[in-house]
mmCIF file of C-alpha atoms and ligand atoms in Angstrom:
data_model
loop_
_atom_site.group_PDB
_atom_site.id
_atom_site.type_symbol
_atom_site.label_atom_id
_atom_site.label_comp_id
_atom_site.label_asym_id
_atom_site.label_seq_id
_atom_site.Cartn_x
_atom_site.Cartn_y
_atom_site.Cartn_z
ATOM 1 C CA UNK A 396 51.450 196.264 -18.760
ATOM 2 C CA UNK A 397 48.784 198.589 -18.102
ATOM 3 C CA UNK A 398 47.528 201.434 -20.272
ATOM 4 C CA UNK A 399 45.604 204.652 -19.840
ATOM 5 C CA UNK A 400 43.893 205.546 -22.670
ATOM 6 C CA UNK A 401 41.465 209.075 -22.791
ATOM 7 C CA UNK A 402 40.795 211.336 -25.571
ATOM 8 C CA UNK A 403 39.114 214.979 -26.522
ATOM 9 C CA UNK A 404 39.938 217.070 -23.353
ATOM 10 C CA UNK A 405 39.076 219.783 -25.461
ATOM 11 C CA UNK A 406 39.804 221.881 -22.250
ATOM 12 C CA UNK A 407 38.390 225.483 -23.815
ATOM 13 C CA UNK A 408 34.531 224.539 -24.099
ATOM 14 C CA UNK A 409 32.654 227.091 -22.202
ATOM 15 C CA UNK A 410 29.130 226.651 -23.535
ATOM 16 C CA UNK A 411 26.727 226.805 -21.108
ATOM 17 C CA UNK A 412 28.923 228.117 -18.529
ATOM 18 C CA UNK A 413 29.642 231.240 -16.183
ATOM 19 C CA UNK A 414 31.776 233.007 -14.458
ATOM 20 C CA UNK A 415 33.103 231.380 -11.588
ATOM 21 C CA UNK A 416 33.492 234.434 -8.931
ATOM 22 C CA UNK A 417 36.138 232.359 -6.597
ATOM 23 C CA UNK A 418 38.490 231.608 -9.563
ATOM 24 C CA UNK A 419 37.732 233.967 -12.552
ATOM 25 C CA UNK A 420 37.135 231.089 -14.822
ATOM 26 C CA UNK A 421 34.250 229.701 -16.807
ATOM 27 C CA UNK A 422 32.204 227.110 -14.639
ATOM 28 C CA UNK A 423 32.300 224.594 -17.572
ATOM 29 C CA UNK A 424 36.106 224.906 -18.343
ATOM 30 C CA UNK A 425 36.604 224.038 -14.271
ATOM 31 C CA UNK A 426 34.184 221.089 -15.206
ATOM 32 C CA UNK A 427 36.762 219.850 -17.837
ATOM 33 C CA UNK A 428 39.570 220.100 -15.712
ATOM 34 C CA UNK A 429 38.206 218.824 -13.111
ATOM 35 C CA UNK A 430 37.192 215.485 -15.364
ATOM 36 C CA UNK A 431 40.914 215.673 -16.671
ATOM 37 C CA UNK A 432 42.292 215.698 -12.897
ATOM 38 C CA UNK A 433 40.324 212.759 -12.382
ATOM 39 C CA UNK A 434 41.873 210.707 -15.190
ATOM 40 C CA UNK A 435 45.678 212.021 -14.133
ATOM 41 C CA UNK A 436 44.696 211.278 -10.295
ATOM 42 C CA UNK A 437 43.086 207.203 -11.551
ATOM 43 C CA UNK A 438 46.802 206.789 -13.689
ATOM 44 C CA UNK A 439 49.144 207.793 -10.479
ATOM 45 C CA UNK A 440 47.244 206.130 -8.198
ATOM 46 C CA UNK A 441 46.246 203.026 -10.105
ATOM 47 C CA UNK A 442 50.479 202.851 -10.806
ATOM 48 C CA UNK A 443 49.615 202.665 -14.529
ATOM 49 C CA UNK A 444 52.828 201.921 -16.843
ATOM 50 C CA UNK A 445 52.055 204.604 -19.590
ATOM 51 C CA UNK A 446 49.429 207.209 -20.689
ATOM 52 C CA UNK A 447 48.462 207.190 -24.183
ATOM 53 C CA UNK A 448 46.319 210.633 -25.108
ATOM 54 C CA UNK A 449 44.727 210.711 -28.731
ATOM 55 C CA UNK A 450 44.341 214.184 -29.712
ATOM 56 C CA UNK A 451 42.269 217.113 -29.137
ATOM 57 C CA UNK A 452 43.844 218.279 -25.410
ATOM 58 C CA UNK A 453 41.839 221.834 -26.484
ATOM 59 C CA UNK A 454 38.960 223.275 -28.426
ATOM 60 C CA UNK A 455 41.357 225.142 -30.691
ATOM 61 C CA UNK A 456 44.526 225.313 -32.164
ATOM 62 C CA UNK A 457 45.207 228.923 -30.393
ATOM 63 C CA UNK A 458 44.264 228.000 -26.905
ATOM 64 C CA UNK A 459 44.888 230.560 -24.421
ATOM 65 C CA UNK A 460 47.651 230.632 -21.651
ATOM 66 C CA UNK A 461 44.565 230.314 -18.918
ATOM 67 C CA UNK A 462 43.614 226.582 -21.073
ATOM 68 C CA UNK A 463 47.642 225.820 -21.447
ATOM 69 C CA UNK A 464 48.564 226.168 -18.479
ATOM 70 C CA UNK A 465 45.801 224.168 -16.990
ATOM 71 C CA UNK A 466 46.338 221.244 -19.031
ATOM 72 C CA UNK A 467 50.283 221.424 -18.895
ATOM 73 C CA UNK A 468 49.916 221.151 -14.951
ATOM 74 C CA UNK A 469 47.560 217.923 -15.118
ATOM 75 C CA UNK A 470 50.523 216.773 -17.733
ATOM 76 C CA UNK A 471 53.123 217.648 -15.684
ATOM 77 C CA UNK A 472 51.853 215.749 -12.595
ATOM 78 C CA UNK A 473 52.231 212.375 -14.940
ATOM 79 C CA UNK A 474 55.493 213.642 -15.703
ATOM 80 C CA UNK A 475 56.854 213.893 -12.312
ATOM 81 C CA UNK A 476 54.987 210.705 -10.939
ATOM 82 C CA UNK A 477 57.860 208.739 -13.700
ATOM 83 C CA UNK A 478 54.515 207.991 -16.105
ATOM 84 C CA UNK A 479 55.174 207.776 -19.970
ATOM 85 C CA UNK A 480 52.634 210.121 -21.943
ATOM 86 C CA UNK A 481 52.481 209.734 -25.547
ATOM 87 C CA UNK A 482 50.673 212.966 -26.679
ATOM 88 C CA UNK A 483 48.715 213.257 -30.457
ATOM 89 C CA UNK A 484 47.773 216.285 -32.395
ATOM 90 C CA UNK A 485 43.790 216.621 -32.881
ATOM 91 C CA UNK A 486 42.138 218.230 -35.427
ATOM 92 C CA UNK A 487 41.478 221.089 -32.711
ATOM 93 C CA UNK A 488 45.215 221.221 -31.954
ATOM 94 C CA UNK A 489 46.060 221.680 -35.381
ATOM 95 C CA UNK A 490 46.408 225.072 -36.915
ATOM 96 C CA UNK A 491 44.637 225.599 -40.108
ATOM 97 C CA UNK A 492 47.609 226.229 -42.076
ATOM 98 C CA UNK A 493 50.681 224.153 -43.091
ATOM 99 C CA UNK A 494 53.985 225.197 -41.082
ATOM 100 C CA UNK A 495 52.815 226.596 -37.748
ATOM 101 C CA UNK A 496 52.475 224.659 -34.312
ATOM 102 C CA UNK A 497 50.545 222.712 -32.124
ATOM 103 C CA UNK A 498 50.035 224.256 -28.732
ATOM 104 C CA UNK A 499 51.264 220.587 -28.271
ATOM 105 C CA UNK A 500 54.452 221.242 -29.706
ATOM 106 C CA UNK A 501 55.325 222.725 -26.400
ATOM 107 C CA UNK A 502 55.850 219.805 -24.173
ATOM 108 C CA UNK A 503 58.815 218.737 -26.825
ATOM 109 C CA UNK A 504 60.031 221.942 -27.340
ATOM 110 C CA UNK A 505 60.978 222.159 -23.717
ATOM 111 C CA UNK A 506 61.837 218.357 -23.639
ATOM 112 C CA UNK A 507 59.452 217.649 -20.193
ATOM 113 C CA UNK A 508 59.987 214.376 -18.912
ATOM 114 C CA UNK A 509 58.588 211.647 -19.881
ATOM 115 C CA UNK A 510 56.335 213.434 -22.146
ATOM 116 C CA UNK A 511 56.260 212.241 -25.938
ATOM 117 C CA UNK A 512 54.523 214.804 -28.537
ATOM 118 C CA UNK A 513 53.365 213.198 -32.149
ATOM 119 C CA UNK A 514 52.857 215.734 -34.748
ATOM 120 C CA UNK A 515 53.211 213.488 -37.831
ATOM 121 C CA UNK A 516 53.052 210.074 -38.000
ATOM 122 C CA UNK A 517 55.576 208.039 -36.419
ATOM 123 C CA UNK A 518 56.524 205.131 -33.626
ATOM 124 C CA UNK A 519 57.424 206.044 -30.454
ATOM 125 C CA UNK A 520 58.891 202.866 -28.289
ATOM 126 C CA UNK A 521 58.439 204.211 -24.836
ATOM 127 C CA UNK A 522 60.018 202.356 -22.077
ATOM 128 C CA UNK A 523 57.841 201.579 -19.167
ATOM 129 C CA UNK A 524 58.565 199.946 -15.592
ATOM 130 C CA UNK A 525 56.894 196.988 -17.569
ATOM 131 C CA UNK A 526 59.045 196.967 -20.306
ATOM 132 C CA UNK A 527 59.266 198.524 -23.564
ATOM 133 C CA UNK A 528 56.007 199.376 -25.630
ATOM 134 C CA UNK A 529 55.818 200.380 -29.424
ATOM 135 C CA UNK A 530 53.381 202.770 -29.899
ATOM 136 C CA UNK A 531 52.461 203.741 -33.766
ATOM 137 C CA UNK A 532 50.849 207.231 -34.021
ATOM 138 C CA UNK A 533 48.361 208.746 -36.117
ATOM 139 C CA UNK A 534 47.595 212.256 -35.368
ATOM 140 C CA UNK A 535 44.456 213.702 -37.381
ATOM 141 C CA UNK A 536 45.386 213.126 -41.074
ATOM 142 C CA UNK A 537 45.743 217.310 -42.244
ATOM 143 C CA UNK A 538 45.028 217.792 -45.853
ATOM 144 C CA UNK A 539 47.096 221.122 -45.820
ATOM 145 C CA UNK A 540 50.063 218.558 -44.851
ATOM 146 C CA UNK A 541 48.969 215.500 -47.148
ATOM 147 C CA UNK A 542 48.233 217.386 -50.322
ATOM 148 C CA UNK A 543 49.116 220.037 -51.999
ATOM 149 C CA UNK A 544 47.119 223.142 -53.133
ATOM 150 C CA UNK A 545 46.421 222.017 -56.906
ATOM 151 C CA UNK A 546 46.233 218.699 -55.768
ATOM 152 C CA UNK A 547 43.283 220.157 -53.646
ATOM 153 C CA UNK A 548 41.813 222.205 -55.882
ATOM 154 C CA UNK A 549 41.391 219.739 -58.559
ATOM 155 C CA UNK A 550 39.749 217.115 -56.501
ATOM 156 C CA UNK A 551 36.052 216.432 -55.118
ATOM 157 C CA UNK A 552 35.593 216.359 -51.505
ATOM 158 C CA UNK A 553 34.473 213.153 -52.323
ATOM 159 C CA UNK A 554 37.927 212.357 -53.528
ATOM 160 C CA UNK A 555 40.015 214.697 -51.294
ATOM 161 C CA UNK A 556 38.473 212.181 -48.113
ATOM 162 C CA UNK A 557 39.424 208.851 -50.549
ATOM 163 C CA UNK A 558 43.165 210.117 -51.183
ATOM 164 C CA UNK A 559 43.754 210.632 -47.921
ATOM 165 C CA UNK A 560 42.211 207.405 -46.512
ATOM 166 C CA UNK A 561 44.021 205.633 -48.646
ATOM 167 C CA UNK A 562 47.391 207.702 -47.026
ATOM 168 C CA UNK A 563 46.438 206.714 -43.954
ATOM 169 C CA UNK A 564 46.026 203.186 -44.462
ATOM 170 C CA UNK A 565 49.331 202.463 -46.185
ATOM 171 C CA UNK A 566 51.275 204.869 -43.416
ATOM 172 C CA UNK A 567 49.386 202.575 -40.564
ATOM 173 C CA UNK A 568 50.478 199.506 -42.827
ATOM 174 C CA UNK A 569 53.736 200.848 -43.238
ATOM 175 C CA UNK A 570 54.258 201.092 -39.459
ATOM 176 C CA UNK A 571 52.819 197.673 -38.236
ATOM 177 C CA UNK A 572 55.255 196.184 -40.900
ATOM 178 C CA UNK A 573 58.323 197.599 -38.681
ATOM 179 C CA UNK A 574 57.153 197.441 -35.232
ATOM 180 C CA UNK A 575 59.555 194.570 -33.110
ATOM 181 C CA UNK A 576 58.491 191.180 -32.652
ATOM 182 C CA UNK A 577 60.221 191.237 -29.509
ATOM 183 C CA UNK A 578 58.024 193.947 -27.230
ATOM 184 C CA UNK A 579 53.709 194.738 -27.421
ATOM 185 C CA UNK A 580 52.474 197.633 -30.145
ATOM 186 C CA UNK A 581 49.578 199.797 -29.823
ATOM 187 C CA UNK A 582 48.345 202.525 -32.367
ATOM 188 C CA UNK A 583 47.390 205.708 -31.106
ATOM 189 C CA UNK A 584 45.126 207.806 -33.760
ATOM 190 C CA UNK A 585 43.250 210.510 -33.771
ATOM 191 C CA UNK A 586 40.474 210.030 -37.227
ATOM 192 C CA UNK A 587 37.142 208.890 -38.093
ATOM 193 C CA UNK A 588 36.036 205.184 -38.820
ATOM 194 C CA UNK A 589 33.551 203.728 -40.841
ATOM 195 C CA UNK A 590 31.938 201.702 -38.274
ATOM 196 C CA UNK A 591 31.700 204.556 -35.331
ATOM 197 C CA UNK A 592 28.528 205.742 -34.170
ATOM 198 C CA UNK A 593 28.493 209.394 -33.066
ATOM 199 C CA UNK A 594 27.830 211.340 -30.423
ATOM 200 C CA UNK A 595 24.652 213.004 -30.324
ATOM 201 C CA UNK A 596 26.298 216.944 -30.946
ATOM 202 C CA UNK A 597 28.273 215.476 -34.066
ATOM 203 C CA UNK A 598 25.830 215.263 -36.701
ATOM 204 C CA UNK A 599 27.393 217.854 -39.031
ATOM 205 C CA UNK A 600 30.545 215.462 -38.536
ATOM 206 C CA UNK A 601 28.690 212.277 -39.666
ATOM 207 C CA UNK A 602 27.528 214.287 -42.339
ATOM 208 C CA UNK A 603 30.698 215.656 -43.737
ATOM 209 C CA UNK A 604 32.909 214.229 -46.335
ATOM 210 C CA UNK A 605 35.527 213.998 -43.499
ATOM 211 C CA UNK A 606 37.911 211.103 -43.948
ATOM 212 C CA UNK A 607 36.796 207.673 -42.615
ATOM 213 C CA UNK A 608 39.023 204.448 -41.944
ATOM 214 C CA UNK A 609 37.766 201.252 -42.494
ATOM 215 C CA UNK A 610 37.846 198.567 -39.766
ATOM 216 C CA UNK A 611 40.681 196.624 -41.242
ATOM 217 C CA UNK A 612 43.074 199.232 -41.847
ATOM 218 C CA UNK A 613 43.199 199.955 -37.978
ATOM 219 C CA UNK A 614 42.358 196.364 -36.469
ATOM 220 C CA UNK A 615 45.697 195.377 -37.867
ATOM 221 C CA UNK A 616 46.916 192.073 -36.302
ATOM 222 C CA UNK A 617 50.853 193.820 -35.054
ATOM 223 C CA UNK A 618 48.494 195.148 -32.802
ATOM 224 C CA UNK A 619 47.336 194.399 -28.898
ATOM 225 C CA UNK A 620 44.982 197.607 -28.705
ATOM 226 C CA UNK A 621 43.941 200.469 -30.605
ATOM 227 C CA UNK A 622 43.770 203.455 -28.553
ATOM 228 C CA UNK A 623 41.401 206.379 -30.786
ATOM 229 C CA UNK A 624 40.401 210.262 -30.337
ATOM 230 C CA UNK A 625 37.674 212.227 -32.238
ATOM 231 C CA UNK A 626 34.903 211.009 -31.677
ATOM 232 C CA UNK A 627 33.200 211.671 -28.065
ATOM 233 C CA UNK A 628 30.878 208.577 -27.976
ATOM 234 C CA UNK A 629 32.555 206.033 -26.191
ATOM 235 C CA UNK A 630 32.362 202.847 -27.697
ATOM 236 C CA UNK A 631 34.396 199.605 -28.851
ATOM 237 C CA UNK A 632 34.495 199.466 -33.120
ATOM 238 C CA UNK A 633 36.028 195.760 -32.846
ATOM 239 C CA UNK A 634 33.744 194.490 -29.446
ATOM 240 C CA UNK A 635 35.487 190.349 -30.125
ATOM 241 C CA UNK A 636 39.199 192.042 -29.588
ATOM 242 C CA UNK A 637 41.544 191.166 -31.106
ATOM 243 C CA UNK A 638 42.617 193.842 -31.106
ATOM 244 C CA UNK A 639 39.515 195.997 -29.154
ATOM 245 C CA UNK A 640 39.836 198.951 -31.631
ATOM 246 C CA UNK A 641 38.308 201.681 -29.251
ATOM 247 C CA UNK A 642 37.190 205.630 -29.046
ATOM 248 C CA UNK A 643 37.451 206.674 -25.466
ATOM 249 C CA UNK A 644 35.200 208.922 -25.723
ATOM 250 C CA UNK A 645 35.398 212.979 -25.007
ATOM 251 C CA UNK A 646 35.860 213.549 -20.967
ATOM 252 C CA UNK A 647 33.236 215.099 -19.920
ATOM 253 C CA UNK A 648 29.588 216.307 -22.110
ATOM 254 C CA UNK A 649 29.796 218.808 -24.678
ATOM 255 C CA UNK A 650 26.780 219.667 -25.011
ATOM 256 C CA UNK A 651 22.796 218.690 -24.219
ATOM 257 C CA UNK A 652 23.130 216.046 -27.643
ATOM 258 C CA UNK A 653 25.763 214.116 -25.283
ATOM 259 C CA UNK A 654 22.850 214.079 -22.324
ATOM 260 C CA UNK A 655 22.712 209.982 -22.107
ATOM 261 C CA UNK A 656 25.953 209.441 -22.790
ATOM 262 C CA UNK A 657 28.784 207.672 -20.498
ATOM 263 C CA UNK A 658 31.909 209.920 -20.102
ATOM 264 C CA UNK A 659 35.223 208.928 -19.419
ATOM 265 C CA UNK A 660 38.618 206.980 -20.256
ATOM 266 C CA UNK A 661 40.078 203.536 -20.687
ATOM 267 C CA UNK A 662 42.238 201.080 -18.443
ATOM 268 C CA UNK A 663 44.034 198.531 -20.481
ATOM 269 C CA UNK A 664 45.615 195.488 -19.231
ATOM 270 C CA UNK A 665 48.260 193.157 -21.862
ATOM 271 C CA UNK A 666 49.440 190.517 -20.339
ATOM 272 C CA UNK A 667 48.146 186.665 -22.468
ATOM 273 C CA UNK A 668 45.534 188.451 -23.228
ATOM 274 C CA UNK A 669 43.850 191.926 -23.220
ATOM 275 C CA UNK A 670 41.540 193.352 -20.527
ATOM 276 C CA UNK A 671 39.058 196.339 -21.066
ATOM 277 C CA UNK A 672 37.798 198.480 -18.395
ATOM 278 C CA UNK A 673 35.857 201.921 -18.776
ATOM 279 C CA UNK A 674 36.054 204.389 -16.337
ATOM 280 C CA UNK A 675 33.452 207.157 -15.584
ATOM 281 C CA UNK A 676 34.504 210.320 -14.990
ATOM 282 C CA UNK A 677 32.548 212.822 -12.803
ATOM 283 C CA UNK A 678 31.046 214.567 -15.992
ATOM 284 C CA UNK A 679 28.956 217.570 -15.468
ATOM 285 C CA UNK A 680 25.140 215.390 -16.094
ATOM 286 C CA UNK A 681 22.749 217.452 -18.588
ATOM 287 C CA UNK A 682 18.707 217.153 -18.280
ATOM 288 C CA UNK A 683 16.023 218.124 -21.222
ATOM 289 C CA UNK A 684 13.124 218.215 -19.665
ATOM 290 C CA UNK A 685 10.077 218.383 -21.770
ATOM 291 C CA UNK A 686 6.082 218.773 -20.824
ATOM 292 C CA UNK A 687 3.556 218.990 -22.694
ATOM 293 C CA UNK A 688 0.572 221.034 -20.895
ATOM 294 C CA UNK A 689 -1.999 220.682 -22.766
ATOM 295 C CA UNK A 690 -5.670 219.857 -21.259
ATOM 296 C CA UNK A 691 -4.394 219.743 -17.738
ATOM 297 C CA UNK A 692 -5.789 221.648 -15.339
ATOM 298 C CA UNK A 693 -2.416 223.532 -13.057
ATOM 299 C CA UNK A 694 0.204 224.238 -15.645
ATOM 300 C CA UNK A 695 2.770 225.280 -12.952
ATOM 301 C CA UNK A 696 2.034 221.531 -10.909
ATOM 302 C CA UNK A 697 2.710 219.339 -14.089
ATOM 303 C CA UNK A 698 6.083 221.816 -14.594
ATOM 304 C CA UNK A 699 7.088 221.296 -11.253
ATOM 305 C CA UNK A 700 6.400 217.509 -11.374
ATOM 306 C CA UNK A 701 7.974 217.088 -14.277
ATOM 307 C CA UNK A 702 10.911 218.444 -12.549
ATOM 308 C CA UNK A 703 10.751 216.516 -9.710
ATOM 309 C CA UNK A 704 10.245 213.038 -11.852
ATOM 310 C CA UNK A 705 13.930 214.527 -12.763
ATOM 311 C CA UNK A 706 17.372 214.800 -10.847
ATOM 312 C CA UNK A 707 17.782 218.293 -11.595
ATOM 313 C CA UNK A 708 20.633 218.328 -8.717
ATOM 314 C CA UNK A 709 24.017 220.137 -10.042
ATOM 315 C CA UNK A 710 22.824 219.306 -13.693
ATOM 316 C CA UNK A 711 22.732 221.621 -16.050
ATOM 317 C CA UNK A 712 19.133 222.047 -16.794
ATOM 318 C CA UNK A 713 16.879 222.847 -20.136
ATOM 319 C CA UNK A 714 13.109 223.112 -20.225
ATOM 320 C CA UNK A 715 10.726 222.575 -23.629
ATOM 321 C CA UNK A 716 6.822 222.796 -22.804
ATOM 322 C CA UNK A 717 3.730 223.539 -24.906
ATOM 323 C CA UNK A 718 0.924 225.115 -23.396
ATOM 324 C CA UNK A 719 -2.199 227.005 -24.719
ATOM 325 C CA UNK A 720 -1.884 231.066 -24.105
ATOM 326 C CA UNK A 721 -4.843 230.917 -21.734
ATOM 327 C CA UNK A 722 -2.293 228.684 -19.582
ATOM 328 C CA UNK A 723 0.766 230.691 -20.095
ATOM 329 C CA UNK A 724 -0.800 233.501 -18.612
ATOM 330 C CA UNK A 725 -1.231 230.933 -14.794
ATOM 331 C CA UNK A 726 1.842 229.714 -14.944
ATOM 332 C CA UNK A 727 3.459 230.712 -11.658
ATOM 333 C CA UNK A 728 7.157 231.128 -12.760
ATOM 334 C CA UNK A 729 9.165 231.747 -8.669
ATOM 335 C CA UNK A 730 7.027 228.494 -8.151
ATOM 336 C CA UNK A 731 8.621 226.739 -10.949
ATOM 337 C CA UNK A 732 12.144 228.503 -10.202
ATOM 338 C CA UNK A 733 11.968 227.269 -6.331
ATOM 339 C CA UNK A 734 11.560 223.464 -7.562
ATOM 340 C CA UNK A 735 14.663 224.193 -9.928
ATOM 341 C CA UNK A 736 16.723 225.477 -7.612
ATOM 342 C CA UNK A 737 19.534 222.372 -7.300
ATOM 343 C CA UNK A 738 19.865 222.870 -10.281
ATOM 344 C CA UNK A 739 23.639 223.617 -11.421
ATOM 345 C CA UNK A 740 22.470 226.047 -14.002
ATOM 346 C CA UNK A 741 19.173 226.352 -16.261
ATOM 347 C CA UNK A 742 19.559 227.646 -19.513
ATOM 348 C CA UNK A 743 16.744 228.082 -21.238
ATOM 349 C CA UNK A 744 13.235 227.418 -20.112
ATOM 350 C CA UNK A 745 11.604 227.386 -23.835
ATOM 351 C CA UNK A 746 7.546 227.643 -25.635
ATOM 352 C CA UNK A 747 7.354 225.342 -28.069
ATOM 353 C CA UNK A 748 5.276 227.215 -30.492
ATOM 354 C CA UNK A 749 3.926 224.605 -33.088
ATOM 355 C CA UNK A 750 3.291 226.799 -36.135
ATOM 356 C CA UNK A 751 0.604 225.750 -38.725
ATOM 357 C CA UNK A 752 2.035 223.794 -42.113
ATOM 358 C CA UNK A 753 1.521 226.462 -44.945
ATOM 359 C CA UNK A 754 2.854 223.580 -47.238
ATOM 360 C CA UNK A 755 4.274 220.463 -47.624
ATOM 361 C CA UNK A 756 7.853 220.522 -46.483
ATOM 362 C CA UNK A 757 10.557 218.705 -48.227
ATOM 363 C CA UNK A 758 11.611 215.401 -46.803
ATOM 364 C CA UNK A 759 15.089 215.812 -45.499
ATOM 365 C CA UNK A 760 16.642 213.218 -43.124
ATOM 366 C CA UNK A 761 19.433 212.985 -41.009
ATOM 367 C CA UNK A 762 20.778 209.513 -43.580
ATOM 368 C CA UNK A 763 21.406 212.527 -45.933
ATOM 369 C CA UNK A 764 24.688 215.012 -46.742
ATOM 370 C CA UNK A 765 24.381 218.281 -46.004
ATOM 371 C CA UNK A 766 24.482 218.731 -50.140
ATOM 372 C CA UNK A 767 21.722 216.173 -50.806
ATOM 373 C CA UNK A 768 19.659 217.887 -48.176
ATOM 374 C CA UNK A 769 20.153 221.027 -49.748
ATOM 375 C CA UNK A 770 19.511 219.985 -53.194
ATOM 376 C CA UNK A 771 16.192 218.473 -52.071
ATOM 377 C CA UNK A 772 15.187 221.861 -50.639
ATOM 378 C CA UNK A 773 15.944 223.499 -53.072
ATOM 379 C CA UNK A 774 14.032 221.498 -56.100
ATOM 380 C CA UNK A 775 11.432 221.734 -53.552
ATOM 381 C CA UNK A 776 11.379 225.107 -53.964
ATOM 382 C CA UNK A 777 10.281 226.584 -57.081
ATOM 383 C CA UNK A 778 11.909 229.872 -56.661
ATOM 384 C CA UNK A 779 15.090 228.351 -56.192
ATOM 385 C CA UNK A 780 15.454 226.014 -59.395
ATOM 386 C CA UNK A 781 17.535 228.183 -61.241
ATOM 387 C CA UNK A 782 20.153 229.058 -59.039
ATOM 388 C CA UNK A 783 20.611 225.577 -57.905
ATOM 389 C CA UNK A 784 24.418 224.806 -59.399
ATOM 390 C CA UNK A 785 25.305 228.034 -58.031
ATOM 391 C CA UNK A 786 24.125 227.512 -54.374
ATOM 392 C CA UNK A 787 25.469 223.741 -53.988
ATOM 393 C CA UNK A 788 28.978 225.188 -55.671
ATOM 394 C CA UNK A 789 28.838 228.351 -52.381
ATOM 395 C CA UNK A 790 27.735 225.305 -49.670
ATOM 396 C CA UNK A 791 30.179 222.998 -50.576
ATOM 397 C CA UNK A 792 32.781 225.773 -50.467
ATOM 398 C CA UNK A 793 31.668 226.496 -46.686
ATOM 399 C CA UNK A 794 31.421 222.874 -45.322
ATOM 400 C CA UNK A 795 34.464 222.409 -46.653
ATOM 401 C CA UNK A 796 35.766 225.644 -44.960
ATOM 402 C CA UNK A 797 33.747 224.373 -41.325
ATOM 403 C CA UNK A 798 35.566 220.846 -41.759
ATOM 404 C CA UNK A 799 38.977 222.400 -42.200
ATOM 405 C CA UNK A 800 38.415 224.800 -39.163
ATOM 406 C CA UNK A 801 37.017 222.608 -36.766
ATOM 407 C CA UNK A 802 34.909 219.095 -37.469
ATOM 408 C CA UNK A 803 34.772 217.317 -34.087
HETATM 409 MN MN1 LIG B 795 38.822 215.721 -33.291
#
């Protein structure tokens, strides 16, 4: 049996895009749709038995009709090709308040053939050309669906995360126990995992107190494969297999922070053993060019050389340079523009200005949580010390609102 697993389509990301006059759509939207189309093409050409989509179809829970039409058209192609497809709801597809619908539910309501949607944890028995596949589905664990308002109020962010982690682990093991031994099973989940490496643009999510599952809660022996969504960086959390626990990653690059990441999807063959293949999508390239021109005679040439050394063709480019005021006046911007003419888009050419340090800074590292970092900062500033408790309280409030609204 062959499975195509992908996740995090994020239809609706338009950052660094511009209007495409031919279609009237944003060029970044078109990039993501091109990658989605590529994945659907692959599913049809390779005649996979089933497609598993691990959540975050859209970038937010109220996608415009345009976004829904674009995503829906690709799902329709899978449906028409007779390829059963399972969609689960990610945090971005999930309405903030309990009781409201996810945009993915439309496929279920309309009864689109071959499309299955899981809004809640459930096992879906999918009939494929190669037999039945049991798909244990764990959509994003939404706190407003799992905990009452009173419970949330009485707990700290850490306690809430711990509680939800427990609920999810129990939920996965109870689904695993109820599976039949007569057909293969997989887990399809939209969730963070403790040993996952976040994509470049997801630093805030890493520092947040969102629930994260242990590898042991995911890699249960009943599953032949664990298909994950949520984290944008492709990775196998259990490379020794038995089972592979895989984030297929987002289908395109979301920002410069994902510049050096491969983007794509997974094709998994389940027979006596399990074979995992990662295939790249035609994702948009991002290129950052850093140039230090101090001490150089010809700053313009230095800029042009730095551009020529990199492949900027069809890429989204940003340039960060440093120079003296005197050098700045001599730069021939027409010539620089010429060197960049093959780029898809140049989003910034920014001079880095070094500011002299007035007093020693508080040491804040990426390993700290947002709250720890804020506390360190406050303690470093004598004038803020009295406000510490209040500031921390507001920051926690802000952080939890942000997590609820977006997360990854
Ligand atoms: Mn997500």
